[in-house]
CSV table of C-alpha atoms in Angstrom, one decimal:
chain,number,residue,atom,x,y,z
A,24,UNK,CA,-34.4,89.2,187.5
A,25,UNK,CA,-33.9,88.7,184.1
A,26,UNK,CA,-32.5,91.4,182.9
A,27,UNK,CA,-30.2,91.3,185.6
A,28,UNK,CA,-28.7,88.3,184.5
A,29,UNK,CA,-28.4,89.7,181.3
A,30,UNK,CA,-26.7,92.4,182.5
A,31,UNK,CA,-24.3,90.4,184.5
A,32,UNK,CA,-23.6,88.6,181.8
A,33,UNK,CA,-23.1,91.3,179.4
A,34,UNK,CA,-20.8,92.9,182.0
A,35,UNK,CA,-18.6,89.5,181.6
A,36,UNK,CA,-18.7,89.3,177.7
A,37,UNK,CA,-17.4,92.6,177.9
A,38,UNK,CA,-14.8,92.3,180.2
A,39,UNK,CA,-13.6,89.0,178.2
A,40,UNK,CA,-13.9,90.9,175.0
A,41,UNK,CA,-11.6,94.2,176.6
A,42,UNK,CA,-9.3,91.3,177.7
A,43,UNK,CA,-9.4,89.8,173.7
A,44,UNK,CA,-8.7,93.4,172.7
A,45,UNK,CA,-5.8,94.2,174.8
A,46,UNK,CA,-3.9,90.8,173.9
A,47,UNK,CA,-4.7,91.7,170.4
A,48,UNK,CA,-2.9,95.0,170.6
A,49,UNK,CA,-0.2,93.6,172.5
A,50,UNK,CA,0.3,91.2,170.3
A,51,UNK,CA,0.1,93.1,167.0
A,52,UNK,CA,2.7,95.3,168.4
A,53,UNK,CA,4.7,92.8,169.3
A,54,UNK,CA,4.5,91.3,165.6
A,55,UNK,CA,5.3,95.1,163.9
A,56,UNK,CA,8.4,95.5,166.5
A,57,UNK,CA,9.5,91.6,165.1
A,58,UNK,CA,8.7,92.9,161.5
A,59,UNK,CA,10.6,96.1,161.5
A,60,UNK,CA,13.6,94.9,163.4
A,61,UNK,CA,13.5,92.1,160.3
A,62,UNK,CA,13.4,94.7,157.9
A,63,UNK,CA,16.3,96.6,159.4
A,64,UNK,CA,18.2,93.5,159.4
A,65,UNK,CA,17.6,93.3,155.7
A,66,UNK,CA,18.4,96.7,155.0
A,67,UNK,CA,21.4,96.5,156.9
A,68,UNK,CA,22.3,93.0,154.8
A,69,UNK,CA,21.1,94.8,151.7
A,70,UNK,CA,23.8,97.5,152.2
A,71,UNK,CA,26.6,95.3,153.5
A,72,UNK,CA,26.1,93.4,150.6
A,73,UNK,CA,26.1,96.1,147.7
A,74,UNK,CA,29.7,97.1,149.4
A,75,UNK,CA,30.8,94.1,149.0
A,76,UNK,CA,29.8,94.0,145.6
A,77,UNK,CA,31.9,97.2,144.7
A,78,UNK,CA,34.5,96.4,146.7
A,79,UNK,CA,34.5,92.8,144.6
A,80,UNK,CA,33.9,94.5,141.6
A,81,UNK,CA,36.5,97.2,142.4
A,82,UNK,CA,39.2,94.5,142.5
A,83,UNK,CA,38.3,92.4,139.6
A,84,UNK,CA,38.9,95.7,137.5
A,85,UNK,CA,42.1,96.1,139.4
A,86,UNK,CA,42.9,92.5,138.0
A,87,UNK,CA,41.4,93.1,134.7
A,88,UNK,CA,43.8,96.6,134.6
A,89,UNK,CA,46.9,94.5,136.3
A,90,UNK,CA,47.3,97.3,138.6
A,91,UNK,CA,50.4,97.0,140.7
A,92,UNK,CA,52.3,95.0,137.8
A,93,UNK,CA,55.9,97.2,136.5
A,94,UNK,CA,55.7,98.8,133.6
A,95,UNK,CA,57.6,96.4,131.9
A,96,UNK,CA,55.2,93.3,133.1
A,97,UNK,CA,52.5,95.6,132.5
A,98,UNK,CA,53.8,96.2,128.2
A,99,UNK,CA,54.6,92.1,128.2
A,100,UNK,CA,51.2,91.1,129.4
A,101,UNK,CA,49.3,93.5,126.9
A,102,UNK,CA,51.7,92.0,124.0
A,103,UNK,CA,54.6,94.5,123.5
A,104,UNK,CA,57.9,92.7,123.1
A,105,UNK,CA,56.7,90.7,120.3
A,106,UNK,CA,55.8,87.5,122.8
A,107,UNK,CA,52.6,85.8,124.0
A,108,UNK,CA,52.8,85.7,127.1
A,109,UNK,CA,50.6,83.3,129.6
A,110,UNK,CA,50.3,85.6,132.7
A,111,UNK,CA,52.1,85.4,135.7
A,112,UNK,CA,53.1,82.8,138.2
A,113,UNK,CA,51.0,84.1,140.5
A,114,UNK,CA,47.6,84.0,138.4
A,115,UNK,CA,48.5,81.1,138.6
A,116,UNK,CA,49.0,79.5,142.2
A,117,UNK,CA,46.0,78.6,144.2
A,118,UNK,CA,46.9,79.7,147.8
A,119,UNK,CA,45.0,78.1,150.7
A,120,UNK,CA,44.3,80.7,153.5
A,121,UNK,CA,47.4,81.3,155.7
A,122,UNK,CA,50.0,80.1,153.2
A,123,UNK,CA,50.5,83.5,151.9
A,124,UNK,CA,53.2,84.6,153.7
A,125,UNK,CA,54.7,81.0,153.0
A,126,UNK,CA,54.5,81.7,149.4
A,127,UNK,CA,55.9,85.1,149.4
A,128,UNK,CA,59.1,84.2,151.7
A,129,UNK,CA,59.6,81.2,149.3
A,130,UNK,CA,58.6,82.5,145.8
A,131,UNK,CA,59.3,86.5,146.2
A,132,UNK,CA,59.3,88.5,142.9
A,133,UNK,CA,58.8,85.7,140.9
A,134,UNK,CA,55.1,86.1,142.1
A,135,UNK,CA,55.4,88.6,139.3
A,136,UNK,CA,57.5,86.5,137.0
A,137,UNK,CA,55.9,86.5,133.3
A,138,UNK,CA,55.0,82.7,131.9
A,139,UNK,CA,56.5,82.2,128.7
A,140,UNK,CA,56.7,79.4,126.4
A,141,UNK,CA,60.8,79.1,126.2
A,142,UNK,CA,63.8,80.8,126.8
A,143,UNK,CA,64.0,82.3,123.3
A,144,UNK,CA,60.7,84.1,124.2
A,145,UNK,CA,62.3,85.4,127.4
A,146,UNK,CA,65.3,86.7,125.5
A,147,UNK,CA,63.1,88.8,123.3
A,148,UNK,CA,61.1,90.4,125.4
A,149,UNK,CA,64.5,91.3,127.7
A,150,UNK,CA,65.7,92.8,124.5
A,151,UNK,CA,62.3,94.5,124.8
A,152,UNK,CA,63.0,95.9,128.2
A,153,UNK,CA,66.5,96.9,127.6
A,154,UNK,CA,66.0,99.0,124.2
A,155,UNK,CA,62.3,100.1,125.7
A,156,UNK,CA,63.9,100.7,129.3
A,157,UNK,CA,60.8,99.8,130.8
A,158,UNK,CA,62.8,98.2,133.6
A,159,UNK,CA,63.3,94.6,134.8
A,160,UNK,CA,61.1,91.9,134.5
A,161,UNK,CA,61.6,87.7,135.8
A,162,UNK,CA,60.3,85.0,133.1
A,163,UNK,CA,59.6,81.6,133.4
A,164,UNK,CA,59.1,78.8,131.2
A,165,UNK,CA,56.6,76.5,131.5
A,166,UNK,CA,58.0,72.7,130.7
A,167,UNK,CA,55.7,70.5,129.0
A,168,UNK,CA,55.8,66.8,130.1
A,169,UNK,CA,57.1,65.3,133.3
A,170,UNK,CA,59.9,66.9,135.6
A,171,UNK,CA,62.8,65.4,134.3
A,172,UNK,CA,64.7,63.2,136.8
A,173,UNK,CA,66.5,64.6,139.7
A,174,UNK,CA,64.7,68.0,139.3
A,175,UNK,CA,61.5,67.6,140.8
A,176,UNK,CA,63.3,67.5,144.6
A,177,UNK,CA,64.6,64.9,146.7
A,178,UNK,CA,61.8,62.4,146.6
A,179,UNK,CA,61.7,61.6,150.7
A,180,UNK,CA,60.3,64.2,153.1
A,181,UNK,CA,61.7,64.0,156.4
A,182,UNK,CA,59.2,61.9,158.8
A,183,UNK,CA,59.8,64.5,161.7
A,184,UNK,CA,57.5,65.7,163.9
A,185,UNK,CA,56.7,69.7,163.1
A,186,UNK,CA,56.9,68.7,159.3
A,187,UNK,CA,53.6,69.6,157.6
A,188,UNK,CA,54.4,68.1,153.9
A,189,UNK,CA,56.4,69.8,151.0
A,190,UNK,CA,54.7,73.2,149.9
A,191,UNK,CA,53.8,71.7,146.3
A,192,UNK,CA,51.9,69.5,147.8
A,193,UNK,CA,49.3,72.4,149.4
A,194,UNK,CA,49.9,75.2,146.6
A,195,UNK,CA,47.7,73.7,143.5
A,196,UNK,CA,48.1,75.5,139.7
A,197,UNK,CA,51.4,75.7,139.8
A,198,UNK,CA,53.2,76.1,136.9
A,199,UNK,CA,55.8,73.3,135.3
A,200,UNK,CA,59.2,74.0,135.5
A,201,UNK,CA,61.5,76.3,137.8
A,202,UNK,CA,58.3,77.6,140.2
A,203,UNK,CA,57.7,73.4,140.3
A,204,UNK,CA,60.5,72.7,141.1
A,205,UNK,CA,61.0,75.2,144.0
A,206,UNK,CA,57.8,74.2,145.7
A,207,UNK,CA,58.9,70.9,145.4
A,208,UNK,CA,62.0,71.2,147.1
A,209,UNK,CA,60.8,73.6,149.9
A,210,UNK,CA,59.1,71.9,152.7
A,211,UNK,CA,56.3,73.6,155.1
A,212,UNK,CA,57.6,73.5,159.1
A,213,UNK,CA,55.9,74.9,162.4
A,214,UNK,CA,58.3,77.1,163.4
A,215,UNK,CA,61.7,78.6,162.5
A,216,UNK,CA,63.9,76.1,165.1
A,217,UNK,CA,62.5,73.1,163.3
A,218,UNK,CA,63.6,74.8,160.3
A,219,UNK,CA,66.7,74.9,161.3
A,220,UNK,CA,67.1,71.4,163.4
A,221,UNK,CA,65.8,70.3,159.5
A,222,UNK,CA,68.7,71.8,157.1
A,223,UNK,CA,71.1,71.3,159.4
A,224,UNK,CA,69.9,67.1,159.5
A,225,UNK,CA,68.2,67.4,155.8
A,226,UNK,CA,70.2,69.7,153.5
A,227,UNK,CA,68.6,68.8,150.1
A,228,UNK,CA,65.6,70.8,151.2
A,229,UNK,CA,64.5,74.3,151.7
A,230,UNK,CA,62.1,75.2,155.0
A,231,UNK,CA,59.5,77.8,155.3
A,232,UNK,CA,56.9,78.4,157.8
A,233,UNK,CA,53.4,79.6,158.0
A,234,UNK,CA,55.0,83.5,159.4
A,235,UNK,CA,57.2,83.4,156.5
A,236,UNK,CA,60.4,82.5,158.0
A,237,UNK,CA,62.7,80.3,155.4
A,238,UNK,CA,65.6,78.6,155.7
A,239,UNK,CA,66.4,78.5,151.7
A,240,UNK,CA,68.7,75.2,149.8
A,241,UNK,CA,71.9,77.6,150.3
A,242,UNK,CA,71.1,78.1,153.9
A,243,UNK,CA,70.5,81.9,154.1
A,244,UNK,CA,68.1,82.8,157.2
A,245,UNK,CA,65.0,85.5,156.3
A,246,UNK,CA,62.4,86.3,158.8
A,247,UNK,CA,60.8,88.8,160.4
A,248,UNK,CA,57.5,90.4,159.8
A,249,UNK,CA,56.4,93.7,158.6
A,250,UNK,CA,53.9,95.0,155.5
A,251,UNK,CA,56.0,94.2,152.8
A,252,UNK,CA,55.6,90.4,153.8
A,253,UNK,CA,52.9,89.6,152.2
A,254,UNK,CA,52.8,90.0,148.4
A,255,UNK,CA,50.3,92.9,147.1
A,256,UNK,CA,49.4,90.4,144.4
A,257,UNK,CA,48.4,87.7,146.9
A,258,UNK,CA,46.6,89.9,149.7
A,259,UNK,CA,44.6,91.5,146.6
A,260,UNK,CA,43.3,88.1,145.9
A,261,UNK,CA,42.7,87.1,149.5
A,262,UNK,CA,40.5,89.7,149.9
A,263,UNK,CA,38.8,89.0,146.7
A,264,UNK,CA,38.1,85.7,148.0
A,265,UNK,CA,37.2,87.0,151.7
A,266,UNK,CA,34.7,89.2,149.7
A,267,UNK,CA,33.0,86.6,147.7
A,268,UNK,CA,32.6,84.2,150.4
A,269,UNK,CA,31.1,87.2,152.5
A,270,UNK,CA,28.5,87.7,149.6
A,271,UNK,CA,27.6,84.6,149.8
A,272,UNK,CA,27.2,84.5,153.4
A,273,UNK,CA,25.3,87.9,153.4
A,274,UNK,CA,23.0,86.3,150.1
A,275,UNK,CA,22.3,83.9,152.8
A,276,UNK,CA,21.1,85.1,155.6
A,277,UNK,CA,19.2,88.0,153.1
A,278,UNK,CA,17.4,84.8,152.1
A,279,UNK,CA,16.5,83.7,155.3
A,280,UNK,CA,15.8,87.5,156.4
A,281,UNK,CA,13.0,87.3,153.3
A,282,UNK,CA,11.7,84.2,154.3
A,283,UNK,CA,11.4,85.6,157.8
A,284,UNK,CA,9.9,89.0,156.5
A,285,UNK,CA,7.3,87.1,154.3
A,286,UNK,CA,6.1,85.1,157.0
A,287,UNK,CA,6.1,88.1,159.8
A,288,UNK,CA,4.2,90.1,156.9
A,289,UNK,CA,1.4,87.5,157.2
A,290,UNK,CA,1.6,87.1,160.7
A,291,UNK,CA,0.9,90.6,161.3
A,292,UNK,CA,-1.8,90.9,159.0
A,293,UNK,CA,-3.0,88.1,161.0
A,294,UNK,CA,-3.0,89.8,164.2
A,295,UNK,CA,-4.4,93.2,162.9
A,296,UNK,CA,-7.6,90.9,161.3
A,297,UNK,CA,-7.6,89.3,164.9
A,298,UNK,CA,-7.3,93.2,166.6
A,299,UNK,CA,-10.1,94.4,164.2
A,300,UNK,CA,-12.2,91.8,164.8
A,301,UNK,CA,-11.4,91.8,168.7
A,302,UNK,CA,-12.0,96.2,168.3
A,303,UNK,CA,-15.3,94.7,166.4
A,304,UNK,CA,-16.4,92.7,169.7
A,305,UNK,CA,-16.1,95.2,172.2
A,306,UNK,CA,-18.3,98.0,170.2
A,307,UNK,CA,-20.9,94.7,170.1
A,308,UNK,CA,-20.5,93.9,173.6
A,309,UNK,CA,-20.9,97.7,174.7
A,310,UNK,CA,-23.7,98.8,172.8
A,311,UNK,CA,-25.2,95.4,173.8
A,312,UNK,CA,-24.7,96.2,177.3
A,313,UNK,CA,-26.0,99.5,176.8
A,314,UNK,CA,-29.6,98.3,175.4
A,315,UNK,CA,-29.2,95.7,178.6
A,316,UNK,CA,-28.8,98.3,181.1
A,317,UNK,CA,-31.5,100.6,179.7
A,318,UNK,CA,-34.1,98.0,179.8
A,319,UNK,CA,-32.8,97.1,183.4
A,320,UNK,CA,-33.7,101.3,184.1
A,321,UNK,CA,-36.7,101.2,182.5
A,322,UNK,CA,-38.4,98.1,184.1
A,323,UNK,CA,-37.2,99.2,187.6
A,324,UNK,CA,-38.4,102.7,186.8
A,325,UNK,CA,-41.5,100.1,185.9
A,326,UNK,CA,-41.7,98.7,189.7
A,327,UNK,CA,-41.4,102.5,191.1
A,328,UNK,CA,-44.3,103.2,189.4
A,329,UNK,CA,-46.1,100.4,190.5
A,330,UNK,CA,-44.8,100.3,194.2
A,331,UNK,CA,-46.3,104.0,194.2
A,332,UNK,CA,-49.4,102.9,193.1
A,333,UNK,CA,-49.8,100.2,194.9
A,334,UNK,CA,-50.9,101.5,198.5
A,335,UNK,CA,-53.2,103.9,196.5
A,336,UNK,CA,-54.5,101.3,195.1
A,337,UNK,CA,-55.0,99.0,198.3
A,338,UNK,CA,-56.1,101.8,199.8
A,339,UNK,CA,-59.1,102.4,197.1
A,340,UNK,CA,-60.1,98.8,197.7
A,341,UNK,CA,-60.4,98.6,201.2
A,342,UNK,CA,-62.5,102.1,201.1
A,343,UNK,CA,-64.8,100.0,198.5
């Protein structure tokens, strides 16, 4: 009777220890599917972000090189014409997102126009140009100082609804003087009819809107849209800035996708300590059941013998 309740029991620790077996495996595979779907994500962010990296990299050289400059801005920049020149006006604008077009209908080539320090400079270098014949190039000097009066714009924006502000007021680093002074005078709508409901009511002041349309001080109409809208020099830098602040979103979430990995890493090893341990249980609990069992056979093999002999022996004593 014992034995049989050991056996029954052994038959239970078993079963429990299967059952703490099988959720161990499930679980451990469930942990290595987490942990290599984790790793491909960071593989995946490890590769997005080495393109972005060339890609960045790529453009800063095209900067460094001043690809897409003229020849003749190209020979200014590196010196020739006997002038120091301070870049180009649009090195030097800082463009919020979706003002580029603005910028382009308002400012055009000048985008590329050279920054000198005076007129005498600009002179010189187009005396560069013309004996050189390295083509035609804008300057611009920068004034030191405050505007002077009268040429900074008319000082009172029109308080009309659709008017977002004068377009000096969003572009920041821009350069004293004429590029100044046109910001300051051109004034950022919604659309093109309030541009033109504007000049036609406001005449100091040039409009522009965010799709590029202008209504300039002498009243000439441009619109329209196309490639050519959006200045190489400006879309070169948007995407510079699109790809930095995609690095640092991709440096991010390859942070988190460490931290995650680290902590599936011990989680797993976890799990395969509780599956070895679990595998560990069941070989106890089996061979335990084994001894069990064969001690059950041999003491009932144990009562065969005896319930043989006993009528043999009964049968002895009554003959005595």
């Amino acid at each position: 009777a014992a034995l049989r309740r050991g056996s029954a029991e052994g038959a239970g620790r078993a079963r429990a220890a299967a059952a703490e077996h099988e959720a161990s495996v499930v679980a451990e595979r469930d942990v290595a599917a987490r942990l290599a779907a984790s790793e491909r994500r960071a593989d995946e962010q490890k590769g997005r972000a080495a393109v972005l990296a060339e890609r960045l990299a790529a453009l800063e050289e095209l900067e460094r090189q001043r690809a897409g400059f003229s020849e003749g801005v190209g020979d200014i920049l590196k010196g020739s014409g006997g002038i120091a020149a301070r870049g180009v006006v649009g090195d030097r604008l800082d463009v919020p997102r979706g003002l580029e077009k603005a910028i382009e209908a308002t400012l055009g080539d000048l985008l590329e126009g050279v920054l000198v320090d005076g007129n005498d400079d600009a002179a010189r270098a187009i005396g560069y140009l013309r004996s050189s014949a390295r083509g035609r190039v804008s300057f611009v000097a920068e004034e030191s100082g405050a505007a002077p009066a009268g040429e900074s714009g008319p000082e009172t924006v029109p308080p009309q609804p659709g008017v977002m502000g004068r377009l000096a007021d969003r572009i920041a680093g821009a350069p004293s003087g004429p590029i100044a002074r046109i910001l300051s005078r051109t004034l950022l709508v919604e659309d093109l009819d309030r541009a033109l409901d504007l000049k036609r009511s406001h005449p100091a002041f040039a409009y522009v809107t965010p799709q590029g349309d202008i209504v300039r001080l002498d009243g000439v109409v441009t619109g329209g849209d196309g490639r050519a809208l959006q200045h190489w020099l400006l879309a070169r830098r948007a995407e510079r800035d699109d790809s930095a602040r995609q690095m640092s979103e991709v440096a991010a979430v390859r942070a988190t996708a460490e931290g995650e990995l680290l902590h599936l890493r011990q989680e797993l090893a976890a799990a395969e300590k509780r599956l070895e341990a679990a595998a560990a249980a069941v070989q106890e609990g089996a061979r335990a059941t084994f001894e069990i069992d064969l001690n059950l056979q041999q003491a009932r093999a144990g009562l065969d013998r005896i319930d043989r002999a006993l009528p043999l022996l009964l049968g002895e004593q009554a003959r005595l």
